[in-house]
GROMACS .gro file of C-alpha atoms in nm:
model
  269
    1GLY     CA    1   7.544   9.393   7.342
    2GLY     CA    2   7.210   9.547   7.407
    3GLY     CA    3   7.026   9.489   7.730
    4GLY     CA    4   6.685   9.508   7.883
    5ILE     CA    5   6.465   9.605   8.173
    6SER     CA    6   6.349   9.374   8.450
    7CYS     CA    7   6.069   9.475   8.685
    8VAL     CA    8   5.983   9.256   8.983
    9LEU     CA    9   5.703   9.298   9.233
   10GLN     CA   10   5.757   9.104   9.555
   11ASP     CA   11   5.542   9.046   9.866
   12GLY     CA   12   5.240   9.221   9.718
   13GLU     CA   13   4.887   9.179   9.850
   14VAL     CA   14   4.781   8.958   9.560
   15PHE     CA   15   5.110   8.852   9.400
   16GLU     CA   16   5.383   8.696   9.609
   17LYS     CA   17   5.625   8.748   9.323
   18ALA     CA   18   5.560   8.879   8.973
   19GLY     CA   19   5.810   8.989   8.712
   20VAL     CA   20   5.837   9.125   8.360
   21ASN     CA   21   6.148   9.113   8.142
   22VAL     CA   22   6.192   9.312   7.822
   23SER     CA   23   6.519   9.240   7.641
   24VAL     CA   24   6.689   9.335   7.315
   25VAL     CA   25   7.027   9.167   7.287
   26PHE     CA   26   7.283   9.100   7.015
   27GLY     CA   27   7.626   8.948   6.982
   28LEU     CA   28   7.785   8.621   6.879
   29LEU     CA   29   7.603   8.297   6.949
   30SER     CA   30   7.792   8.069   7.187
   31GLU     CA   31   7.889   7.728   7.047
   32GLU     CA   32   7.664   7.553   7.299
   33ALA     CA   33   7.364   7.771   7.207
   34ALA     CA   34   7.429   7.708   6.835
   35ARG     CA   35   7.450   7.334   6.906
   36GLN     CA   36   7.108   7.346   7.075
   37MET     CA   37   6.957   7.522   6.774
   38ARG     CA   38   7.110   7.276   6.530
   39SER     CA   39   6.961   6.993   6.737
   40ARG     CA   40   6.617   7.146   6.656
   41GLY     CA   41   6.692   7.122   6.283
   42LYS     CA   42   6.849   7.463   6.219
   43SER     CA   43   7.122   7.457   5.952
   44LEU     CA   44   7.345   7.739   6.070
   45LYS     CA   45   7.652   7.819   5.860
   46ALA     CA   46   7.906   7.995   6.078
   47LYS     CA   47   8.191   8.214   5.952
   48ASP     CA   48   8.517   8.134   6.133
   49GLY     CA   49   8.303   7.967   6.398
   50LYS     CA   50   8.107   8.288   6.460
   51LEU     CA   51   7.733   8.345   6.428
   52PRO     CA   52   7.609   8.702   6.482
   53PHE     CA   53   7.258   8.710   6.631
   54CYS     CA   54   7.000   8.950   6.765
   55ALA     CA   55   6.709   8.853   6.988
   56MET     CA   56   6.428   9.044   7.149
   57GLY     CA   57   6.137   8.948   7.363
   58VAL     CA   58   5.900   9.016   7.648
   59SER     CA   59   5.827   8.764   7.922
   60SER     CA   60   5.639   8.756   8.248
   61VAL     CA   61   5.582   8.510   8.530
   62ILE     CA   62   5.325   8.573   8.804
   63HIS     CA   63   5.316   8.370   9.127
   64PRO     CA   64   5.008   8.468   9.334
   65LYS     CA   65   4.984   8.436   9.712
   66ASN     CA   66   4.647   8.264   9.714
   67PRO     CA   67   4.666   7.896   9.610
   68HIS     CA   68   4.330   7.934   9.432
   69VAL     CA   69   4.476   8.191   9.192
   70PRO     CA   70   4.682   8.013   8.924
   71THR     CA   71   5.039   8.099   8.828
   72MET     CA   72   5.068   8.238   8.474
   73HIS     CA   73   5.361   8.269   8.233
   74PHE     CA   74   5.389   8.425   7.891
   75ASN     CA   75   5.682   8.492   7.661
   76TYR     CA   76   5.697   8.619   7.301
   77ARG     CA   77   6.025   8.662   7.116
   78TYR     CA   78   6.194   8.726   6.782
   79PHE     CA   79   6.531   8.581   6.684
   80GLU     CA   80   6.760   8.659   6.389
   81ILE     CA   81   7.091   8.503   6.286
   82GLU     CA   82   7.332   8.616   6.013
   83GLU     CA   83   7.509   8.328   5.843
   84ALA     CA   84   7.850   8.321   5.676
   85ASP     CA   85   7.705   8.405   5.332
   86GLY     CA   86   7.520   8.710   5.470
   87ASN     CA   87   7.187   8.531   5.457
   88LYS     CA   88   6.962   8.601   5.758
   89GLN     CA   89   6.751   8.339   5.928
   90TRP     CA   90   6.464   8.466   6.146
   91TRP     CA   91   6.185   8.315   6.351
   92PHE     CA   92   5.931   8.392   6.619
   93GLY     CA   93   5.852   8.188   6.927
   94GLY     CA   94   5.652   8.211   7.244
   95GLY     CA   95   5.339   8.114   7.427
   96THR     CA   96   5.110   8.164   7.723
   97ASP     CA   97   5.040   7.893   7.981
   98LEU     CA   98   4.859   7.845   8.313
   99THR     CA   99   4.975   7.658   8.622
  100PRO     CA  100   4.697   7.620   8.879
  101THR     CA  101   4.751   7.466   9.222
  102TYR     CA  102   4.392   7.339   9.222
  103LEU     CA  103   4.180   7.257   8.921
  104ASN     CA  104   3.892   7.491   8.840
  105GLU     CA  105   3.733   7.379   8.515
  106GLU     CA  106   3.560   7.712   8.453
  107ASP     CA  107   3.897   7.889   8.477
  108ALA     CA  108   4.064   7.638   8.246
  109VAL     CA  109   3.791   7.673   7.982
  110HIS     CA  110   3.804   8.055   7.993
  111PHE     CA  111   4.184   8.058   7.964
  112HIS     CA  112   4.198   7.819   7.668
  113LYS     CA  113   3.897   7.969   7.486
  114THR     CA  114   4.052   8.317   7.501
  115LEU     CA  115   4.378   8.187   7.351
  116LYS     CA  116   4.188   7.987   7.089
  117GLU     CA  117   4.000   8.300   6.979
  118ALA     CA  118   4.331   8.483   6.934
  119CYS     CA  119   4.469   8.198   6.722
  120ASP     CA  120   4.150   8.150   6.520
  121LYS     CA  121   4.171   8.505   6.385
  122HIS     CA  122   4.469   8.389   6.180
  123ASP     CA  123   4.423   8.016   6.113
  124LEU     CA  124   4.189   7.758   6.269
  125LYS     CA  125   4.470   7.501   6.266
  126LEU     CA  126   4.694   7.705   6.497
  127TYR     CA  127   4.526   7.655   6.836
  128PRO     CA  128   4.510   7.272   6.829
  129LYS     CA  129   4.866   7.256   6.696
  130TYR     CA  130   5.012   7.498   6.950
  131LYS     CA  131   4.801   7.362   7.238
  132LYS     CA  132   4.952   7.017   7.183
  133TRP     CA  133   5.299   7.170   7.144
  134CYS     CA  134   5.248   7.342   7.481
  135ASP     CA  135   5.142   7.016   7.651
  136ASP     CA  136   5.446   6.839   7.505
  137TYR     CA  137   5.693   7.119   7.582
  138PHE     CA  138   5.603   7.182   7.947
  139TYR     CA  139   5.652   6.816   8.034
  140ILE     CA  140   5.857   6.728   8.341
  141LYS     CA  141   5.996   6.396   8.220
  142HIS     CA  142   6.134   6.280   8.554
  143ARG     CA  143   5.792   6.335   8.718
  144GLY     CA  144   5.575   6.212   8.430
  145GLU     CA  145   5.355   6.521   8.448
  146ARG     CA  146   5.309   6.862   8.288
  147ARG     CA  147   5.406   7.184   8.463
  148GLY     CA  148   5.047   7.308   8.436
  149ILE     CA  149   4.729   7.283   8.228
  150GLY     CA  150   4.895   7.431   7.922
  151GLY     CA  151   4.786   7.701   7.682
  152ILE     CA  152   4.977   7.763   7.359
  153PHE     CA  153   5.345   7.732   7.273
  154PHE     CA  154   5.540   7.757   6.946
  155ASP     CA  155   5.895   7.809   6.829
  156ASP     CA  156   6.093   7.846   6.504
  157VAL     CA  157   5.790   7.993   6.322
  158ASP     CA  158   5.912   8.160   6.003
  159SER     CA  159   5.618   8.138   5.761
  160PRO     CA  160   5.408   8.244   5.580
  161SER     CA  161   5.580   8.585   5.609
  162LYS     CA  162   5.748   8.794   5.877
  163GLU     CA  163   5.461   9.045   5.889
  164GLU     CA  164   5.193   8.775   5.911
  165VAL     CA  165   5.368   8.591   6.192
  166PHE     CA  166   5.423   8.922   6.372
  167GLN     CA  167   5.051   9.001   6.349
  168PHE     CA  168   4.974   8.658   6.495
  169VAL     CA  169   5.220   8.714   6.781
  170LYS     CA  170   5.056   9.051   6.853
  171SER     CA  171   4.714   8.883   6.875
  172CYS     CA  172   4.861   8.635   7.125
  173THR     CA  173   5.008   8.910   7.343
  174LYS     CA  174   4.679   9.103   7.340
  175ALA     CA  175   4.507   8.789   7.476
  176VAL     CA  176   4.727   8.771   7.787
  177VAL     CA  177   4.533   9.016   8.005
  178PRO     CA  178   4.180   8.894   7.914
  179CYS     CA  179   4.275   8.526   7.954
  180TYR     CA  180   4.430   8.571   8.301
  181ILE     CA  181   4.318   8.879   8.496
  182PRO     CA  182   3.952   8.762   8.531
  183LEU     CA  183   4.083   8.451   8.709
  184VAL     CA  184   4.287   8.665   8.949
  185LYS     CA  185   3.988   8.883   9.031
  186ARG     CA  186   3.763   8.579   9.074
  187HIS     CA  187   3.985   8.406   9.332
  188CYS     CA  188   4.221   8.653   9.497
  189HIS     CA  189   3.992   8.685   9.803
  190ASP     CA  190   3.911   8.312   9.833
  191SER     CA  191   3.981   8.164  10.178
  192PHE     CA  192   4.243   7.891  10.197
  193THR     CA  193   4.384   7.652  10.456
  194PRO     CA  194   4.747   7.590  10.562
  195GLU     CA  195   4.719   7.251  10.387
  196GLU     CA  196   4.624   7.421  10.061
  197LYS     CA  197   4.914   7.662  10.098
  198LEU     CA  198   5.147   7.365  10.150
  199TRP     CA  199   5.022   7.201   9.830
  200GLN     CA  200   5.087   7.527   9.644
  201GLN     CA  201   5.447   7.522   9.772
  202ILE     CA  202   5.496   7.163   9.656
  203ARG     CA  203   5.356   7.244   9.311
  204ARG     CA  204   5.591   7.541   9.288
  205GLY     CA  205   5.876   7.299   9.348
  206ARG     CA  206   5.774   7.125   9.025
  207TYR     CA  207   5.773   7.466   8.852
  208VAL     CA  208   6.133   7.520   8.961
  209GLU     CA  209   6.233   7.172   8.843
  210PHE     CA  210   6.100   7.235   8.494
  211ASN     CA  211   6.254   7.579   8.461
  212LEU     CA  212   6.601   7.475   8.574
  213VAL     CA  213   6.618   7.136   8.403
  214TYR     CA  214   6.423   7.169   8.077
  215ASP     CA  215   6.327   7.526   7.989
  216ARG     CA  216   6.489   7.636   7.661
  217GLY     CA  217   6.486   8.008   7.747
  218THR     CA  218   6.656   7.956   8.082
  219LYS     CA  219   6.921   7.738   7.919
  220PHE     CA  220   6.984   7.991   7.642
  221GLY     CA  221   7.017   8.274   7.895
  222LEU     CA  222   7.260   8.084   8.113
  223LEU     CA  223   7.469   7.996   7.807
  224THR     CA  224   7.487   8.356   7.680
  225PRO     CA  225   7.810   8.528   7.790
  226GLY     CA  226   7.751   8.837   8.002
  227SER     CA  227   7.384   8.762   8.059
  228ARG     CA  228   7.213   8.891   8.372
  229ILE     CA  229   7.145   8.586   8.591
  230GLU     CA  230   6.893   8.766   8.816
  231SER     CA  231   6.671   8.841   8.515
  232ILE     CA  232   6.700   8.487   8.377
  233LEU     CA  233   6.594   8.337   8.710
  234MET     CA  234   6.315   8.591   8.762
  235SER     CA  235   6.066   8.315   8.675
  236LEU     CA  236   6.139   8.124   8.995
  237PRO     CA  237   5.889   8.162   9.281
  238LEU     CA  238   5.980   8.340   9.603
  239THR     CA  239   5.908   8.024   9.804
  240ALA     CA  240   5.870   7.651   9.728
  241ARG     CA  241   5.898   7.316   9.906
  242TRP     CA  242   6.021   6.967   9.835
  243GLU     CA  243   5.851   6.718  10.067
  244TYR     CA  244   6.010   6.374  10.064
  245MET     CA  245   5.782   6.110   9.903
  246HIS     CA  246   5.475   6.333   9.917
  247THR     CA  247   5.165   6.168   9.769
  248PRO     CA  248   4.818   6.324   9.796
  249PRO     CA  249   4.525   6.109   9.914
  250GLU     CA  250   4.319   5.936   9.644
  251SER     CA  251   4.010   6.127   9.524
  252SER     CA  252   4.139   6.447   9.687
  253LYS     CA  253   4.146   6.789   9.518
  254GLU     CA  254   4.525   6.753   9.505
  255ALA     CA  255   4.495   6.419   9.325
  256GLU     CA  256   4.246   6.576   9.081
  257ILE     CA  257   4.496   6.829   8.946
  258LEU     CA  258   4.764   6.559   8.919
  259GLU     CA  259   4.535   6.353   8.696
  260VAL     CA  260   4.501   6.644   8.451
  261LEU     CA  261   4.876   6.712   8.460
  262ARG     CA  262   4.941   6.350   8.366
  263ASN     CA  263   4.665   6.333   8.104
  264PRO     CA  264   4.605   6.670   7.932
  265LYS     CA  265   4.245   6.758   7.848
  266ASP     CA  266   4.075   6.931   7.559
  267TRP     CA  267   3.919   7.236   7.728
  268VAL     CA  268   3.739   7.399   7.437
  269HIS     CA  269   3.518   7.127   7.287
   0.00000   0.00000   0.00000
């Protein structure tokens, strides 16, 4: 039950493809989805094999045309499950992360500092914890590299209280525009070469690999009966490439970003 709204901008002057999903859904959790949650440590007591749930969230993925403007993704969500005894389990999850084609240290520092400030309003331990979680989550195991330069990510957060976690999530969402839009404005008119555009396409291929193979939200959506596939796959770029055995030259700008994707950095100290 329920539904949502998907808005997609395509072939814009600045954004090649950008989308926003808002969804509020409810129903019975599929056995496969419940199995995934139990594998994360959730003890879910079903009644006659059924687990009523409700979930709501907002997510966005922005793929710019210019390879010097980074791709950005954010998602914040709330989940609730009613168990056999009537007890309700709830938790919040989400995050904001950046995927540049080329490394710009000034951009990376601005992005991470803005997110850190949002976290620090609530608890100084949150940013380092959720920054590491982000680096670990957006890991493409078969490539040995991260999808991007991270940000923050968290899931299954159900303490100290619902209102306090909700206030924290609101601070995170309010940080999305200030952490990203200055980077867009700074680089959207930068000149770029066909070779740089090609590298952007190859990096987008990695983005697709992560989203289709590992991403928890994509998996949950595809496993939910009656879900809208177009909205679930909104995060995929309009164009991407897979070049056979492509390796950038040593000491190149392309090799520089790969080094950071393989060995995450601390951007705020």
